[in-house]
Tab-separated table of C-alpha atoms and ligand atoms in Angstrom:
chain	number	residue	atom	x	y	z
A	688	UNK	CA	7.535	-38.316	-11.136
A	689	UNK	CA	8.842	-35.955	-8.497
A	690	UNK	CA	9.210	-32.248	-9.062
A	691	UNK	CA	11.531	-30.080	-7.031
A	692	UNK	CA	11.628	-26.307	-7.240
A	693	UNK	CA	14.450	-26.022	-4.731
A	694	UNK	CA	16.501	-22.934	-5.453
A	695	UNK	CA	14.341	-21.814	-8.395
A	696	UNK	CA	12.433	-18.560	-8.529
A	697	UNK	CA	8.884	-19.679	-9.124
A	698	UNK	CA	7.811	-16.960	-11.568
A	699	UNK	CA	11.031	-16.517	-13.551
A	700	UNK	CA	10.248	-15.387	-17.100
A	701	UNK	CA	6.593	-14.561	-16.341
A	702	UNK	CA	4.859	-11.222	-16.882
A	703	UNK	CA	2.270	-10.348	-14.242
A	704	UNK	CA	-0.332	-7.576	-14.512
A	705	UNK	CA	-1.611	-6.492	-11.112
A	706	UNK	CA	-4.487	-4.022	-10.627
A	707	UNK	CA	-4.810	-2.075	-7.392
A	708	UNK	CA	-1.042	-2.442	-7.101
A	709	UNK	CA	-0.413	0.893	-5.353
A	710	UNK	CA	-1.627	-0.327	-1.981
A	711	UNK	CA	-2.430	-3.170	0.374
A	712	UNK	CA	-2.919	-6.651	-1.036
A	713	UNK	CA	-2.038	-5.724	-4.645
A	714	UNK	CA	1.232	-4.142	-3.522
A	715	UNK	CA	2.150	-7.159	-1.371
A	716	UNK	CA	1.461	-9.550	-4.261
A	717	UNK	CA	3.542	-7.380	-6.624
A	718	UNK	CA	6.466	-7.427	-4.221
A	719	UNK	CA	6.357	-11.216	-3.724
A	720	UNK	CA	5.945	-11.902	-7.453
A	721	UNK	CA	8.935	-9.619	-8.086
A	722	UNK	CA	11.001	-11.570	-5.558
A	723	UNK	CA	10.001	-14.744	-7.403
A	724	UNK	CA	11.381	-13.440	-10.687
A	725	UNK	CA	8.334	-12.036	-12.492
A	726	UNK	CA	8.247	-8.832	-14.517
A	727	UNK	CA	5.477	-6.713	-13.036
A	728	UNK	CA	3.046	-4.294	-14.702
A	729	UNK	CA	1.510	-2.291	-11.879
A	730	UNK	CA	-1.898	-0.729	-12.498
A	731	UNK	CA	-3.719	1.793	-10.302
A	732	UNK	CA	-5.470	5.119	-10.563
A	733	UNK	CA	-2.283	7.164	-10.878
A	734	UNK	CA	1.377	6.584	-11.695
A	735	UNK	CA	2.400	8.776	-8.736
A	736	UNK	CA	0.615	6.467	-6.302
A	737	UNK	CA	2.467	3.505	-7.815
A	738	UNK	CA	5.982	4.857	-7.163
A	739	UNK	CA	6.436	3.002	-3.855
A	740	UNK	CA	5.285	-0.295	-5.406
A	741	UNK	CA	7.626	0.147	-8.382
A	742	UNK	CA	10.499	0.743	-5.958
A	743	UNK	CA	9.615	-2.389	-3.945
A	744	UNK	CA	9.632	-4.508	-7.110
A	745	UNK	CA	12.903	-3.002	-8.300
A	746	UNK	CA	14.482	-3.674	-4.890
A	747	UNK	CA	13.748	-7.343	-5.601
A	748	UNK	CA	15.642	-7.029	-8.892
A	749	UNK	CA	12.512	-7.116	-11.040
A	750	UNK	CA	11.549	-5.094	-14.093
A	751	UNK	CA	8.454	-3.089	-13.167
A	752	UNK	CA	6.283	-0.625	-15.057
A	753	UNK	CA	3.567	1.676	-13.740
A	754	UNK	CA	0.299	2.290	-15.595
A	755	UNK	CA	-2.390	4.792	-14.623
A	756	UNK	CA	-5.821	3.349	-15.286
A	757	UNK	CA	-9.322	3.336	-13.884
A	758	UNK	CA	-10.431	-0.285	-14.167
A	759	UNK	CA	-13.978	0.854	-14.916
A	760	UNK	CA	-12.813	2.470	-18.151
A	761	UNK	CA	-12.780	-0.368	-20.665
A	762	UNK	CA	-10.939	1.517	-23.413
A	763	UNK	CA	-8.179	2.609	-21.000
A	764	UNK	CA	-7.779	-0.936	-19.711
A	765	UNK	CA	-7.550	-2.265	-23.271
A	766	UNK	CA	-4.861	0.305	-24.086
A	767	UNK	CA	-2.867	-0.574	-20.970
A	768	UNK	CA	-2.960	-4.287	-21.819
A	769	UNK	CA	-1.682	-3.425	-25.321
A	770	UNK	CA	1.105	-1.343	-23.785
A	771	UNK	CA	2.075	-4.149	-21.426
A	772	UNK	CA	2.286	-6.626	-24.312
A	773	UNK	CA	4.336	-4.167	-26.384
A	774	UNK	CA	6.659	-3.411	-23.454
A	775	UNK	CA	7.075	-6.799	-21.792
A	776	UNK	CA	6.205	-9.241	-24.561
A	777	UNK	CA	3.000	-10.777	-23.189
A	778	UNK	CA	0.816	-11.384	-20.151
A	779	UNK	CA	1.127	-14.640	-18.221
A	780	UNK	CA	-0.592	-13.703	-14.957
A	781	UNK	CA	-3.406	-11.262	-14.160
A	782	UNK	CA	-4.199	-10.367	-10.550
A	783	UNK	CA	-7.288	-8.224	-10.027
A	784	UNK	CA	-6.921	-6.515	-6.667
A	785	UNK	CA	-8.366	-3.038	-7.362
A	786	UNK	CA	-11.361	-2.455	-5.142
A	787	UNK	CA	-13.372	-0.035	-3.046
A	788	UNK	CA	-15.358	-0.488	0.134
A	789	UNK	CA	-17.710	1.620	2.182
A	790	UNK	CA	-20.252	0.705	4.798
A	791	UNK	CA	-23.779	1.886	3.994
A	792	UNK	CA	-27.009	0.367	5.321
A	793	UNK	CA	-29.451	-0.609	2.588
A	794	UNK	CA	-32.031	1.805	3.955
A	795	UNK	CA	-29.614	4.687	3.266
A	796	UNK	CA	-27.996	3.409	0.079
A	797	UNK	CA	-28.150	5.576	-3.025
A	798	UNK	CA	-28.211	4.003	-6.454
A	799	UNK	CA	-24.938	5.791	-7.197
A	800	UNK	CA	-23.185	4.128	-4.240
A	801	UNK	CA	-24.506	0.704	-5.186
A	802	UNK	CA	-23.640	1.142	-8.866
A	803	UNK	CA	-20.115	2.446	-8.221
A	804	UNK	CA	-19.245	-0.539	-6.010
A	805	UNK	CA	-20.522	-2.985	-8.618
A	806	UNK	CA	-18.691	-1.039	-11.314
A	807	UNK	CA	-15.280	-1.118	-9.611
A	808	UNK	CA	-15.405	-4.363	-7.626
A	809	UNK	CA	-17.194	-6.558	-10.188
A	810	UNK	CA	-17.207	-4.944	-13.618
A	811	UNK	CA	-13.588	-3.787	-13.206
A	812	UNK	CA	-12.599	-7.444	-12.923
A	813	UNK	CA	-14.633	-8.346	-16.011
A	814	UNK	CA	-12.951	-5.529	-17.928
A	815	UNK	CA	-9.400	-6.541	-17.015
A	816	UNK	CA	-10.151	-10.183	-17.841
A	817	UNK	CA	-11.880	-9.155	-21.070
A	818	UNK	CA	-8.697	-7.556	-22.372
A	819	UNK	CA	-6.001	-9.775	-20.775
A	820	UNK	CA	-7.527	-13.207	-21.439
A	821	UNK	CA	-7.283	-12.951	-25.260
A	822	UNK	CA	-3.543	-12.297	-24.886
A	823	UNK	CA	-3.180	-15.424	-22.762
A	824	UNK	CA	-5.268	-17.532	-25.141
A	825	UNK	CA	-3.374	-16.285	-28.215
A	826	UNK	CA	-0.026	-17.033	-26.554
A	827	UNK	CA	-0.714	-20.763	-26.748
A	828	UNK	CA	0.979	-21.297	-23.370
A	829	UNK	CA	-1.991	-20.537	-21.111
A	830	UNK	CA	-2.027	-18.227	-18.137
A	831	UNK	CA	-3.301	-17.581	-14.657
A	832	UNK	CA	-6.058	-15.219	-13.517
A	833	UNK	CA	-6.423	-14.475	-9.815
A	834	UNK	CA	-9.403	-12.396	-8.732
A	835	UNK	CA	-9.531	-10.927	-5.244
A	836	UNK	CA	-13.047	-11.206	-3.824
A	837	UNK	CA	-13.790	-11.280	-0.088
A	838	UNK	CA	-15.147	-13.681	2.498
A	839	UNK	CA	-18.031	-11.190	2.712
A	840	UNK	CA	-19.098	-12.423	-0.727
A	841	UNK	CA	-19.710	-15.804	0.910
A	842	UNK	CA	-21.280	-14.754	4.219
A	843	UNK	CA	-22.450	-11.139	3.798
A	844	UNK	CA	-22.024	-8.328	6.293
A	845	UNK	CA	-24.012	-5.498	7.858
A	846	UNK	CA	-23.951	-2.350	5.723
A	847	UNK	CA	-22.320	-4.262	2.909
A	848	UNK	CA	-25.109	-5.355	0.543
A	849	UNK	CA	-23.375	-3.645	-2.371
A	850	UNK	CA	-19.893	-4.945	-1.549
A	851	UNK	CA	-21.064	-8.492	-0.758
A	852	UNK	CA	-23.074	-8.582	-3.991
A	853	UNK	CA	-20.051	-7.507	-6.021
A	854	UNK	CA	-17.771	-10.033	-4.328
A	855	UNK	CA	-20.265	-12.889	-4.690
A	856	UNK	CA	-20.459	-11.851	-8.343
A	857	UNK	CA	-16.691	-12.155	-8.674
A	858	UNK	CA	-16.884	-15.741	-7.422
A	859	UNK	CA	-19.610	-16.729	-9.917
A	860	UNK	CA	-17.892	-14.840	-12.718
A	861	UNK	CA	-14.597	-16.623	-12.034
A	862	UNK	CA	-16.159	-20.093	-11.996
A	863	UNK	CA	-17.647	-19.461	-15.449
A	864	UNK	CA	-14.400	-17.977	-16.700
A	865	UNK	CA	-12.544	-21.040	-15.424
A	866	UNK	CA	-14.861	-23.324	-17.414
A	867	UNK	CA	-14.467	-21.264	-20.588
A	868	UNK	CA	-10.710	-20.859	-20.444
A	869	UNK	CA	-9.504	-24.230	-19.128
A	870	UNK	CA	-9.359	-25.665	-22.669
A	871	UNK	CA	-6.846	-22.886	-23.447
A	872	UNK	CA	-4.695	-23.647	-20.413
A	873	UNK	CA	-5.796	-20.475	-18.645
A	874	UNK	CA	-6.647	-21.153	-14.994
A	875	UNK	CA	-8.872	-18.716	-13.082
A	876	UNK	CA	-9.330	-18.657	-9.327
A	877	UNK	CA	-10.528	-16.430	-6.513
A	878	UNK	CA	-8.880	-15.425	-3.279
A	879	UNK	CA	-11.500	-14.427	-0.721
A	880	UNK	CA	-9.537	-12.886	2.166
A	881	UNK	CA	-10.879	-12.182	5.603
A	882	UNK	CA	-10.270	-8.775	7.179
A	883	UNK	CA	-6.785	-7.502	6.375
A	884	UNK	CA	-5.105	-4.377	7.733
A	885	UNK	CA	-4.941	-2.102	4.680
A	886	UNK	CA	-6.193	1.428	3.960
A	887	UNK	CA	-9.389	-0.174	2.554
A	888	UNK	CA	-10.799	-0.889	5.996
A	889	UNK	CA	-9.843	2.442	7.588
A	890	UNK	CA	-13.395	3.702	7.025
A	891	UNK	CA	-15.142	0.794	8.739
A	892	UNK	CA	-16.535	1.566	12.185
A	893	UNK	CA	-14.464	0.563	15.216
A	894	UNK	CA	-17.511	-1.303	16.576
A	895	UNK	CA	-17.720	-3.350	13.375
A	896	UNK	CA	-14.008	-4.173	13.527
A	897	UNK	CA	-14.141	-5.201	17.193
A	898	UNK	CA	-17.171	-7.428	16.617
A	899	UNK	CA	-15.563	-8.979	13.550
A	900	UNK	CA	-12.320	-9.699	15.361
A	901	UNK	CA	-14.222	-11.350	18.219
A	902	UNK	CA	-15.898	-13.826	15.868
A	903	UNK	CA	-12.696	-14.902	14.088
A	904	UNK	CA	-11.448	-18.347	15.194
A	905	UNK	CA	-7.842	-17.207	14.709
A	906	UNK	CA	-8.703	-14.096	16.717
A	907	UNK	CA	-7.045	-11.440	14.589
A	908	UNK	CA	-7.105	-9.624	11.276
A	909	UNK	CA	-4.426	-10.506	8.740
A	910	UNK	CA	-1.737	-8.525	6.959
A	911	UNK	CA	-1.371	-8.125	3.208
A	912	UNK	CA	1.890	-10.077	3.217
A	913	UNK	CA	-0.099	-13.058	4.544
A	914	UNK	CA	-2.341	-13.035	1.436
A	915	UNK	CA	0.451	-12.788	-1.146
A	916	UNK	CA	1.666	-16.414	-0.723
A	917	UNK	CA	-1.797	-17.695	-1.708
A	918	UNK	CA	-1.551	-15.610	-4.887
A	919	UNK	CA	1.904	-17.069	-5.486
A	920	UNK	CA	0.593	-20.604	-5.093
A	921	UNK	CA	-2.137	-19.987	-7.674
A	922	UNK	CA	0.351	-18.475	-10.145
A	923	UNK	CA	3.026	-21.111	-9.689
A	924	UNK	CA	3.934	-24.328	-11.495
A	925	UNK	CA	3.424	-26.992	-10.231
A	926	UNK	CA	1.731	-25.575	-7.099
A	927	UNK	CA	-1.171	-23.979	-8.941
A	928	UNK	CA	-1.509	-26.453	-11.797
A	929	UNK	CA	-4.639	-28.206	-10.508
A	930	UNK	CA	-6.598	-25.208	-9.235
A	931	UNK	CA	-9.268	-23.641	-11.388
A	932	UNK	CA	-12.654	-22.180	-10.474
A	933	UNK	CA	-11.673	-22.392	-6.802
A	934	UNK	CA	-12.145	-19.911	-4.002
A	935	UNK	CA	-9.266	-19.945	-1.529
A	936	UNK	CA	-9.955	-18.426	1.862
A	937	UNK	CA	-7.091	-16.916	3.866
A	938	UNK	CA	-9.686	-15.504	6.260
A	939	UNK	CA	-8.681	-16.253	9.884
A	940	UNK	CA	-11.355	-18.977	9.876
A	941	UNK	CA	-14.222	-16.537	9.294
A	942	UNK	CA	-15.787	-18.786	6.638
A	943	UNK	CA	-15.438	-22.547	6.424
A	944	UNK	CA	-17.170	-23.496	3.152
B	1279	NAD	N1	-8.486	-5.272	3.337
B	1279	NAD	C1	-9.410	-6.187	3.547
B	1279	NAD	O1	-9.838	-6.424	4.678
B	1279	NAD	C2	-9.946	-6.999	2.400
B	1279	NAD	C3	-10.646	-8.166	2.702
B	1279	NAD	C4	-11.176	-8.920	1.669
B	1279	NAD	C5	-11.012	-8.510	0.368
B	1279	NAD	N2	-10.321	-7.370	0.091
B	1279	NAD	C6	-10.190	-7.000	-1.310
B	1279	NAD	O2	-8.834	-6.969	-1.654
B	1279	NAD	C7	-8.635	-6.063	-2.735
B	1279	NAD	C8	-7.501	-5.126	-2.378
B	1279	NAD	O3	-7.896	-4.375	-1.249
B	1279	NAD	P1	-6.859	-3.738	-0.237
B	1279	NAD	O4	-7.306	-4.126	1.115
B	1279	NAD	O5	-5.496	-4.016	-0.684
B	1279	NAD	O6	-7.266	-2.197	-0.428
B	1279	NAD	P2	-6.405	-0.889	-0.711
B	1279	NAD	O7	-7.357	0.233	-0.599
B	1279	NAD	O8	-5.194	-0.905	0.131
B	1279	NAD	O9	-5.985	-1.085	-2.243
B	1279	NAD	C9	-6.930	-1.028	-3.286
B	1279	NAD	C10	-6.300	-0.313	-4.462
B	1279	NAD	O10	-7.254	-0.326	-5.528
B	1279	NAD	C11	-7.137	0.931	-6.200
B	1279	NAD	N3	-8.354	1.243	-6.929
B	1279	NAD	C12	-9.568	1.561	-6.408
B	1279	NAD	N4	-10.431	1.847	-7.389
B	1279	NAD	C13	-9.765	1.703	-8.559
B	1279	NAD	C14	-10.110	1.854	-9.930
B	1279	NAD	N5	-11.354	2.218	-10.293
B	1279	NAD	N6	-9.175	1.625	-10.861
B	1279	NAD	C15	-7.922	1.253	-10.514
B	1279	NAD	N7	-7.529	1.098	-9.228
B	1279	NAD	C16	-8.436	1.308	-8.271
B	1279	NAD	C17	-6.880	1.932	-5.098
B	1279	NAD	O11	-6.315	3.125	-5.611
B	1279	NAD	C18	-5.952	1.158	-4.177
B	1279	NAD	O12	-4.596	1.409	-4.471
B	1279	NAD	C19	-9.972	-5.350	-2.948
B	1279	NAD	O13	-10.647	-5.940	-4.032
B	1279	NAD	C20	-10.705	-5.625	-1.657
B	1279	NAD	O14	-12.103	-5.605	-1.834
B	1279	NAD	C21	-9.772	-6.617	1.074
């Protein structure tokens, strides 16, 4: 059997929930999904910060809604998922892109800094999955979950024990989720990007960035729009049909598992 998608928008009729959608990688994924025909529920800390992303989705002709939520607040996330289902009729795709990053050596790390990173970058993903997955399972038509980790979860980085631990956790979490949900037709995968020019890395030291760039086989950092097509692949049919529990690495060659 051959399958051709020529001329078809790959996510027509799908509803995608995207966390961290006000900026960077989440915003780029929202915009591409919108161009591919999805309805987009954009989640981030405030509705005001989401205005630009809503406008980008609407420019692509998509229906888009903005939802203020802190992904560490389980009750708020549950309420937002309920609102999305009531507004758009379901959830077919969940992209977890909300995240924080700071560089702190272990010898100077407070428990609060460590805990907050784990809370946002790891537990925030659990929380969104906890409340979106039941919707996908109950739908009877499956779904796609795409968790944004980092190549640093595979190789570590100086001053990043907390961040690398959270991102490695996302990879292990997603593999288990993939095993649990495959019988329901819900596929769960990780994207582990290399360094990408977004506001997230503004706070990293220039020395760290220069050293990191020098060790990349491709020789440069990426842009958020270069990550979005991997997220489209994982959400698409048939492109993403055989991926589950995988970690895809658009990382300039930084990690070769
Ligand atoms: N930029 C990179 O180099 C890079 C590399 C690998 C992985 N990542 C990962 O990609 C994801 C997206 O990062 P980005 O580079 O687009 O960063 P970004 O800072 O541009 O966007 C992250 C978004 O997450 C939101 N956010 C933060 N905490 C939140 C919370 N508690 N609740 C809801 N929203 C919250 C922020 O408001 C922001 O809009 C993150 O998980 C990050 O760790 C980024």
